[in-house]
Short mmCIF file of C-alpha atoms and ligand atoms in Angstrom, two decimals:
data_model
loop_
_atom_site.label_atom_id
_atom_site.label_comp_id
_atom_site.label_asym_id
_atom_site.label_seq_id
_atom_site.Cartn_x
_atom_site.Cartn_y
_atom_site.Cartn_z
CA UNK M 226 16.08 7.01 16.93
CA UNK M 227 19.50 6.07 17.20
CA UNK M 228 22.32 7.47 14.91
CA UNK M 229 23.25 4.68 12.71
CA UNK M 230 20.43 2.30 13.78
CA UNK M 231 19.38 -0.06 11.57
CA UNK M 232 16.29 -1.08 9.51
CA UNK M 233 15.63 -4.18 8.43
CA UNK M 234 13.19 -3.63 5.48
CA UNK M 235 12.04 -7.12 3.49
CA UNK M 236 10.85 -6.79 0.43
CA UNK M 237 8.54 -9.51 -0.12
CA UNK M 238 8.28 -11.68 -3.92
CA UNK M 239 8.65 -8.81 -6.56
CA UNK M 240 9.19 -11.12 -9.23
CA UNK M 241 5.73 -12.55 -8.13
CA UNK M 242 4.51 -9.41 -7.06
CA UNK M 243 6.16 -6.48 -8.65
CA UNK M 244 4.21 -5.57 -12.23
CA UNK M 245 3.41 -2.02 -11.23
CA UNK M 246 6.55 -0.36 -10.89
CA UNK M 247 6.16 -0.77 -6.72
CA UNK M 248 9.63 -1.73 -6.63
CA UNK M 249 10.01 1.71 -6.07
CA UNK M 250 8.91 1.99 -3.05
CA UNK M 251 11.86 0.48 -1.69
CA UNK M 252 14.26 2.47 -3.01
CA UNK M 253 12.33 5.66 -1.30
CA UNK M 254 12.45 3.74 1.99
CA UNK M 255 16.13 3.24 1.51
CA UNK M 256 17.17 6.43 0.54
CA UNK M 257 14.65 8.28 3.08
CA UNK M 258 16.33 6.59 5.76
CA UNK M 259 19.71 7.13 4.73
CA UNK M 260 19.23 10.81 4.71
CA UNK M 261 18.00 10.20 8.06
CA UNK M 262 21.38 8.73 9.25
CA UNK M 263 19.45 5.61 9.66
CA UNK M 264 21.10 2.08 8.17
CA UNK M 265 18.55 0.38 5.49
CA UNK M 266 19.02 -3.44 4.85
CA UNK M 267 16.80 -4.55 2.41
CA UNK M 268 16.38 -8.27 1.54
CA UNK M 269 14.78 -9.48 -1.12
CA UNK M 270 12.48 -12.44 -0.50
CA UNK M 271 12.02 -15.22 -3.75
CA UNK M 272 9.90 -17.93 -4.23
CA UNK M 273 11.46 -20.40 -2.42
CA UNK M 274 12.86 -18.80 0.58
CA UNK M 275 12.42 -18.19 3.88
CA UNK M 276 10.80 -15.23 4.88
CA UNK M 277 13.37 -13.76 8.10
CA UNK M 278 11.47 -13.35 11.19
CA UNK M 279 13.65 -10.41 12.28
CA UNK M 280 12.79 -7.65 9.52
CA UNK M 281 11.43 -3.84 10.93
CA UNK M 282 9.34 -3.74 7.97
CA UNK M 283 7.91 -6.18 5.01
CA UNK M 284 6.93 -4.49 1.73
CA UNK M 285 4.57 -6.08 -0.67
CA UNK M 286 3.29 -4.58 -4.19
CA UNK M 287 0.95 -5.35 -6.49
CA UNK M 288 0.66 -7.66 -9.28
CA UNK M 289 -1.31 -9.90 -11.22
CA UNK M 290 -3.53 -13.01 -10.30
CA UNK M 291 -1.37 -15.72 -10.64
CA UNK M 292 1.75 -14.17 -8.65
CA UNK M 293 -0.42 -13.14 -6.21
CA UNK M 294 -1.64 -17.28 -5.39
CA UNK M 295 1.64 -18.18 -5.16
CA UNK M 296 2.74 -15.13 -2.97
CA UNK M 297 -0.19 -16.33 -0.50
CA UNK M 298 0.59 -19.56 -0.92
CA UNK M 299 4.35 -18.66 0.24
CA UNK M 300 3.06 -16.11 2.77
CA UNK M 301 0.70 -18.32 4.72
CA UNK M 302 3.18 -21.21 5.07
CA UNK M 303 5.98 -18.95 5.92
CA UNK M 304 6.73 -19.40 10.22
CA UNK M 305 8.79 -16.10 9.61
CA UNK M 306 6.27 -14.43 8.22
CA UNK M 307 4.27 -15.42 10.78
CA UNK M 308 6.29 -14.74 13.99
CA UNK M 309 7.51 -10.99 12.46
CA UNK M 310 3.21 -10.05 12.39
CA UNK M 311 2.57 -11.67 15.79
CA UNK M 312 6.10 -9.68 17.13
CA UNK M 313 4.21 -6.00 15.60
CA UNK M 314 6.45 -5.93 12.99
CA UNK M 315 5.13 -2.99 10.58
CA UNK M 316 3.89 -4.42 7.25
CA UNK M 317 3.46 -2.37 3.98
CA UNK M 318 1.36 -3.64 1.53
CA UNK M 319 0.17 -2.34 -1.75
CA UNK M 320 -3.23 -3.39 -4.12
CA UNK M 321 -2.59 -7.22 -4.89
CA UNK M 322 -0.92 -7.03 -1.35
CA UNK M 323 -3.22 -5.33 0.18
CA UNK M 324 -5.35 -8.59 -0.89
CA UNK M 325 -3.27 -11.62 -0.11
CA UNK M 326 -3.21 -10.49 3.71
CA UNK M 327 -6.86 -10.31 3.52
CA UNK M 328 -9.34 -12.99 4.74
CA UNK M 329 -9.71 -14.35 1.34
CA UNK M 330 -9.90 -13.24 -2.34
CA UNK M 331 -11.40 -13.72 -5.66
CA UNK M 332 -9.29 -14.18 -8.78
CA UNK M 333 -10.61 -13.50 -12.73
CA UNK M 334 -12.28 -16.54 -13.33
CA UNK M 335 -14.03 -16.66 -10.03
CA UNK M 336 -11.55 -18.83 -7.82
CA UNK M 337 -11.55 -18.08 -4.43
CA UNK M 338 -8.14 -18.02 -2.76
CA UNK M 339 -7.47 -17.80 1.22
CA UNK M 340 -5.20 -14.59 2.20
CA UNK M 341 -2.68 -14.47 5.54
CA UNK M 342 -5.64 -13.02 7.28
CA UNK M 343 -3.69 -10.27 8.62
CA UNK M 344 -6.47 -8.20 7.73
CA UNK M 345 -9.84 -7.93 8.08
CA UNK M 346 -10.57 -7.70 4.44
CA UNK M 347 -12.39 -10.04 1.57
CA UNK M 348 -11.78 -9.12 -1.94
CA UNK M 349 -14.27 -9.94 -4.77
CA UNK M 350 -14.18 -9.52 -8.50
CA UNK M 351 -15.63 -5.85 -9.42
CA UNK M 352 -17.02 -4.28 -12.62
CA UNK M 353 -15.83 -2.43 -14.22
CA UNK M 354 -11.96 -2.74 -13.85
CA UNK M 355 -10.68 0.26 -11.25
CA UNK M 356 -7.84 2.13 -13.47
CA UNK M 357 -6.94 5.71 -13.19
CA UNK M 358 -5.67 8.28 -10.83
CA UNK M 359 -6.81 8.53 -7.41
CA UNK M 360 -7.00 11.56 -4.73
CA UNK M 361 -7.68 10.55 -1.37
CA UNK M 362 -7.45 12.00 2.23
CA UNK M 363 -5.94 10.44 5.19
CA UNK M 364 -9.15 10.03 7.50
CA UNK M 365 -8.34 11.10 11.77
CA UNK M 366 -9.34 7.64 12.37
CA UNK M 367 -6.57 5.71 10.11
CA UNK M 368 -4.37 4.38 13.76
CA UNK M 369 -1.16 4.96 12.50
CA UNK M 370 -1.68 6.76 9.13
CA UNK M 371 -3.61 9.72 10.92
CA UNK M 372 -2.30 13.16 10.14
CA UNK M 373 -0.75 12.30 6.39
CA UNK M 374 -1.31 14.88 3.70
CA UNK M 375 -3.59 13.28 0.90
CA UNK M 376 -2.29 11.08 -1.35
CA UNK M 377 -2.10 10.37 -4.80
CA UNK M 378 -1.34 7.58 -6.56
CA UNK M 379 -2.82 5.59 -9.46
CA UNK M 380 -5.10 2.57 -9.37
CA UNK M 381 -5.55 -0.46 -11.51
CA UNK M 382 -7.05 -3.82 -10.13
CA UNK M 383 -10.30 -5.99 -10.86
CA UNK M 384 -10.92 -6.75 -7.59
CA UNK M 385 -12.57 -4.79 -4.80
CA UNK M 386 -11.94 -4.66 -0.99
CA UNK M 387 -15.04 -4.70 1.85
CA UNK M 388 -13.58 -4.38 4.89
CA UNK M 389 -14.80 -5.72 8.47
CA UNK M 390 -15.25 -4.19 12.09
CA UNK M 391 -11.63 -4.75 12.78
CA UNK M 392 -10.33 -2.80 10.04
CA UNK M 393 -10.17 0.71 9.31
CA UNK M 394 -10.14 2.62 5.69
CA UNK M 395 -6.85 4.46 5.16
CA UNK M 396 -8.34 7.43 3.17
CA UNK M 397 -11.54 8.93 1.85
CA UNK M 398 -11.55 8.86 -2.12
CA UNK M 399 -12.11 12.30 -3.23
CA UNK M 400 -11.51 10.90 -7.11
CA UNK M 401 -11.16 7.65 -8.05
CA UNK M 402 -12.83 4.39 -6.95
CA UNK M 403 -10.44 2.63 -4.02
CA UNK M 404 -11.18 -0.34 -1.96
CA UNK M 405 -14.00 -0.81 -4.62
CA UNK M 406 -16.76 -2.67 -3.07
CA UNK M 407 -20.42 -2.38 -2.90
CA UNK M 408 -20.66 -1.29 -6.43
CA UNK M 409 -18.83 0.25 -9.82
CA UNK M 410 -18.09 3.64 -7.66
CA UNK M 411 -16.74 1.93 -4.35
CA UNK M 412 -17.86 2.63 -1.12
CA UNK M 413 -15.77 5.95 -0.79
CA UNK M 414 -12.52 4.29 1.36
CA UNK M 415 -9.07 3.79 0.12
CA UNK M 416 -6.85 1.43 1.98
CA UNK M 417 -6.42 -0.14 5.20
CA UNK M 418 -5.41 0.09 8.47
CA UNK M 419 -5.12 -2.60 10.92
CA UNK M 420 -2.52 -1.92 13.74
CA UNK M 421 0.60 -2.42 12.37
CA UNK M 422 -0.30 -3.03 9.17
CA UNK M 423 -0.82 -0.65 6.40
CA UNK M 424 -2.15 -1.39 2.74
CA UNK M 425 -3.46 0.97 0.01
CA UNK M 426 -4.41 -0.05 -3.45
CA UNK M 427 -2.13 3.43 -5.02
CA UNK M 428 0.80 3.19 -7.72
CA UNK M 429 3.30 5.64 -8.11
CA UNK M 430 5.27 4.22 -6.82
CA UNK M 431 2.77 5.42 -3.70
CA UNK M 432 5.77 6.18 -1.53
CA UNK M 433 7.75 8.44 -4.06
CA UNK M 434 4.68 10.66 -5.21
CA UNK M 435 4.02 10.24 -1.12
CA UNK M 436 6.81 10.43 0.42
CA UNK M 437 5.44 11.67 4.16
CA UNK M 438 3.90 7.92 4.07
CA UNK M 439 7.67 6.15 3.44
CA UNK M 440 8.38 8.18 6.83
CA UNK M 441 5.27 7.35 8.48
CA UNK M 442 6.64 3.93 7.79
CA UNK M 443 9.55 4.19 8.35
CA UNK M 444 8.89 6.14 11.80
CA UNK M 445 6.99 3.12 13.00
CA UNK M 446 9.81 0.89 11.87
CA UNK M 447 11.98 2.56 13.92
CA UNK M 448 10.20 1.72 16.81
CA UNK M 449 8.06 5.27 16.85
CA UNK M 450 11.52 7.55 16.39
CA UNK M 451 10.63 10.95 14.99
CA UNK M 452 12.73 11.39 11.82
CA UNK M 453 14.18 15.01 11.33
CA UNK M 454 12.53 17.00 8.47
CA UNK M 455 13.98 15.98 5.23
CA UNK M 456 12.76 19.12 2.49
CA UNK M 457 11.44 17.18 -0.70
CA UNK M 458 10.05 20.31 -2.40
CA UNK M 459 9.26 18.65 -6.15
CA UNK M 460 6.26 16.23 -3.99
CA UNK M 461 4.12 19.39 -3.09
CA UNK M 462 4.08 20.74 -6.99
CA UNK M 463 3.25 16.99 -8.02
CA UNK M 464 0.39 16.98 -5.37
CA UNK M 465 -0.37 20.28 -6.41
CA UNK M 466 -0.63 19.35 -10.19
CA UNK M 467 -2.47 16.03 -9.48
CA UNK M 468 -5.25 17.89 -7.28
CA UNK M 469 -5.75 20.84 -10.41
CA UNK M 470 -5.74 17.79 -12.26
CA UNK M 471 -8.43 15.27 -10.78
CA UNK M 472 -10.86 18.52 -9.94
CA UNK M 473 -10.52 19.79 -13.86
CA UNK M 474 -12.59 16.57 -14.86
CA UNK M 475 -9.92 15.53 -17.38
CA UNK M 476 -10.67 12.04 -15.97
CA UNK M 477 -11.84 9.22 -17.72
CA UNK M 478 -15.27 8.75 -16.54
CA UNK M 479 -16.04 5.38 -16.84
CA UNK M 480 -13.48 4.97 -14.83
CA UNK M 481 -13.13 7.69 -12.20
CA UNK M 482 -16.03 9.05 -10.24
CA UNK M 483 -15.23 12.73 -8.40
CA UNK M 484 -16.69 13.11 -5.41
CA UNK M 485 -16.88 16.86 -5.13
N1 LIG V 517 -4.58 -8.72 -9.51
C1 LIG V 517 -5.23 -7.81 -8.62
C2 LIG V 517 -6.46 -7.17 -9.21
O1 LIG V 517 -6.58 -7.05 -10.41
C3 LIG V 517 -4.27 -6.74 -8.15
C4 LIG V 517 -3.80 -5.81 -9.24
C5 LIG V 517 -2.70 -4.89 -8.79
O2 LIG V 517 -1.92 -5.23 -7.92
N2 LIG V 517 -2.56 -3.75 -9.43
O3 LIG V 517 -7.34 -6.77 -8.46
#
């Protein structure tokens, strides 16, 4: 890492994308890096524009049906777009994200859209509706993710993830439901990993109740640059208080499903 470099962040369609608060994710990035002595630029993509081929990192959040058609719509016409994944930029994608740069998706109503294909992922419509808190732990075999703390975050989509051979989960759920498939309790994963690309269905904004993911992310931005330790010491009481939380069974259970 160099003192002063600079870090392109994009922040991909929020007013298409950006129902769930994830906006916040890029102010975490920003101000993470700052501390860092690191330079954040952060553009803001619109309907409309073209996506810049040069950005360190894209950001996507999560948001309802019809943004998230148009936002794959943009996304797979966008030669930017296309040239930053094919150059390893890293790409940060959350829930309704996490699903456009899947292989395809289903929509209320049963319409099934094409994603970027960036990952190996189809989403279908589940029952019931996955809302509530989640706890979930990094798994040793998440690529570029391995080694996080769990994370929490909160969940709320009607559509659930299966993912294929070339993709790997993120987390194992300890509460909640996840990527959702195979039934109403999920098949036990939470995100995805799929070299440069990382996705996770959490709210939270994920990166301010997780912050050692923003520097994960912003690490790999950086080209791999270890970041100096940057004490954040309210984000261990909140996991703390989430974890007493999840395992007192205060959960709604038609929702949530504990694991242990
Ligand atoms: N619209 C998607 C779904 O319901 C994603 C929702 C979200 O981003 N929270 O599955």
């Amino acid at each position: 890492m160099n003192a002063g470099q600079t870090i392109a962040i994009v922040h991909l369609f929020p007013t298409l994308m950006g129902t769930y608060g994830d906006g916040g994710n890029l102010l975490v990035l920003a101000r993470r890096a700052k501390a860092r002595g690191l330079t954040p630029q952060v553009v803001t993509v619109g309907p409309g524009d073209a996506i810049p081929a040069q950005g360190d990192l894209y950001v996507l959040g999560g948001g309802e049906d019809a943004g998230q058609v148009a936002a794959a719509r943009y996304l797979r016409q966008s030669a930017g777009f296309k040239q930053a994944a094919e150059a390893g930029a890293c790409i940060f994608a959350v829930c309704a994200g996490l699903q456009v740069l899947g292989t395809d998706f289903e929509v209320a109503g049963g319409a099934i859209e094409p994603g970027v294909g960036l990952l190996d992922a189809v989403t279908r419509r589940r029952e019931p509706r996955a809302v509530g808190e989640v706890w979930a732990e990094v798994l040793p075999e998440a690529g570029s993710a391995a080694g996080l703390p769990p994370l929490t975050g909160y969940e709320n989509h009607g559509g659930g993830t299966a993912l294929g051979p070339a993709a790997r989960p993120l987390a194992r759920v300890v509460s909640g439901i996840g990527n959702g498939s195979g039934g109403p309790a999920g098949d036990g994963t939470e995100g995805v990993v799929q070299g440069h690309v990382l996705a996770t269905y959490l709210h939270g904004p994920v990166l301010a109740r997780n912050p050692e993911l923003a520097d994960r992310l912003l690490s790999l931005a950086a080209g791999g640059a270890t970041l100096p330790d940057l004490a954040t010491p309210y984000v261990a009481d909140l996991r703390q208080e989430r974890e007493a939380y999840v395992r007192s069974g205060k959960l709604s259970a038609d929702s949530v499903r504990t694991r242990r």
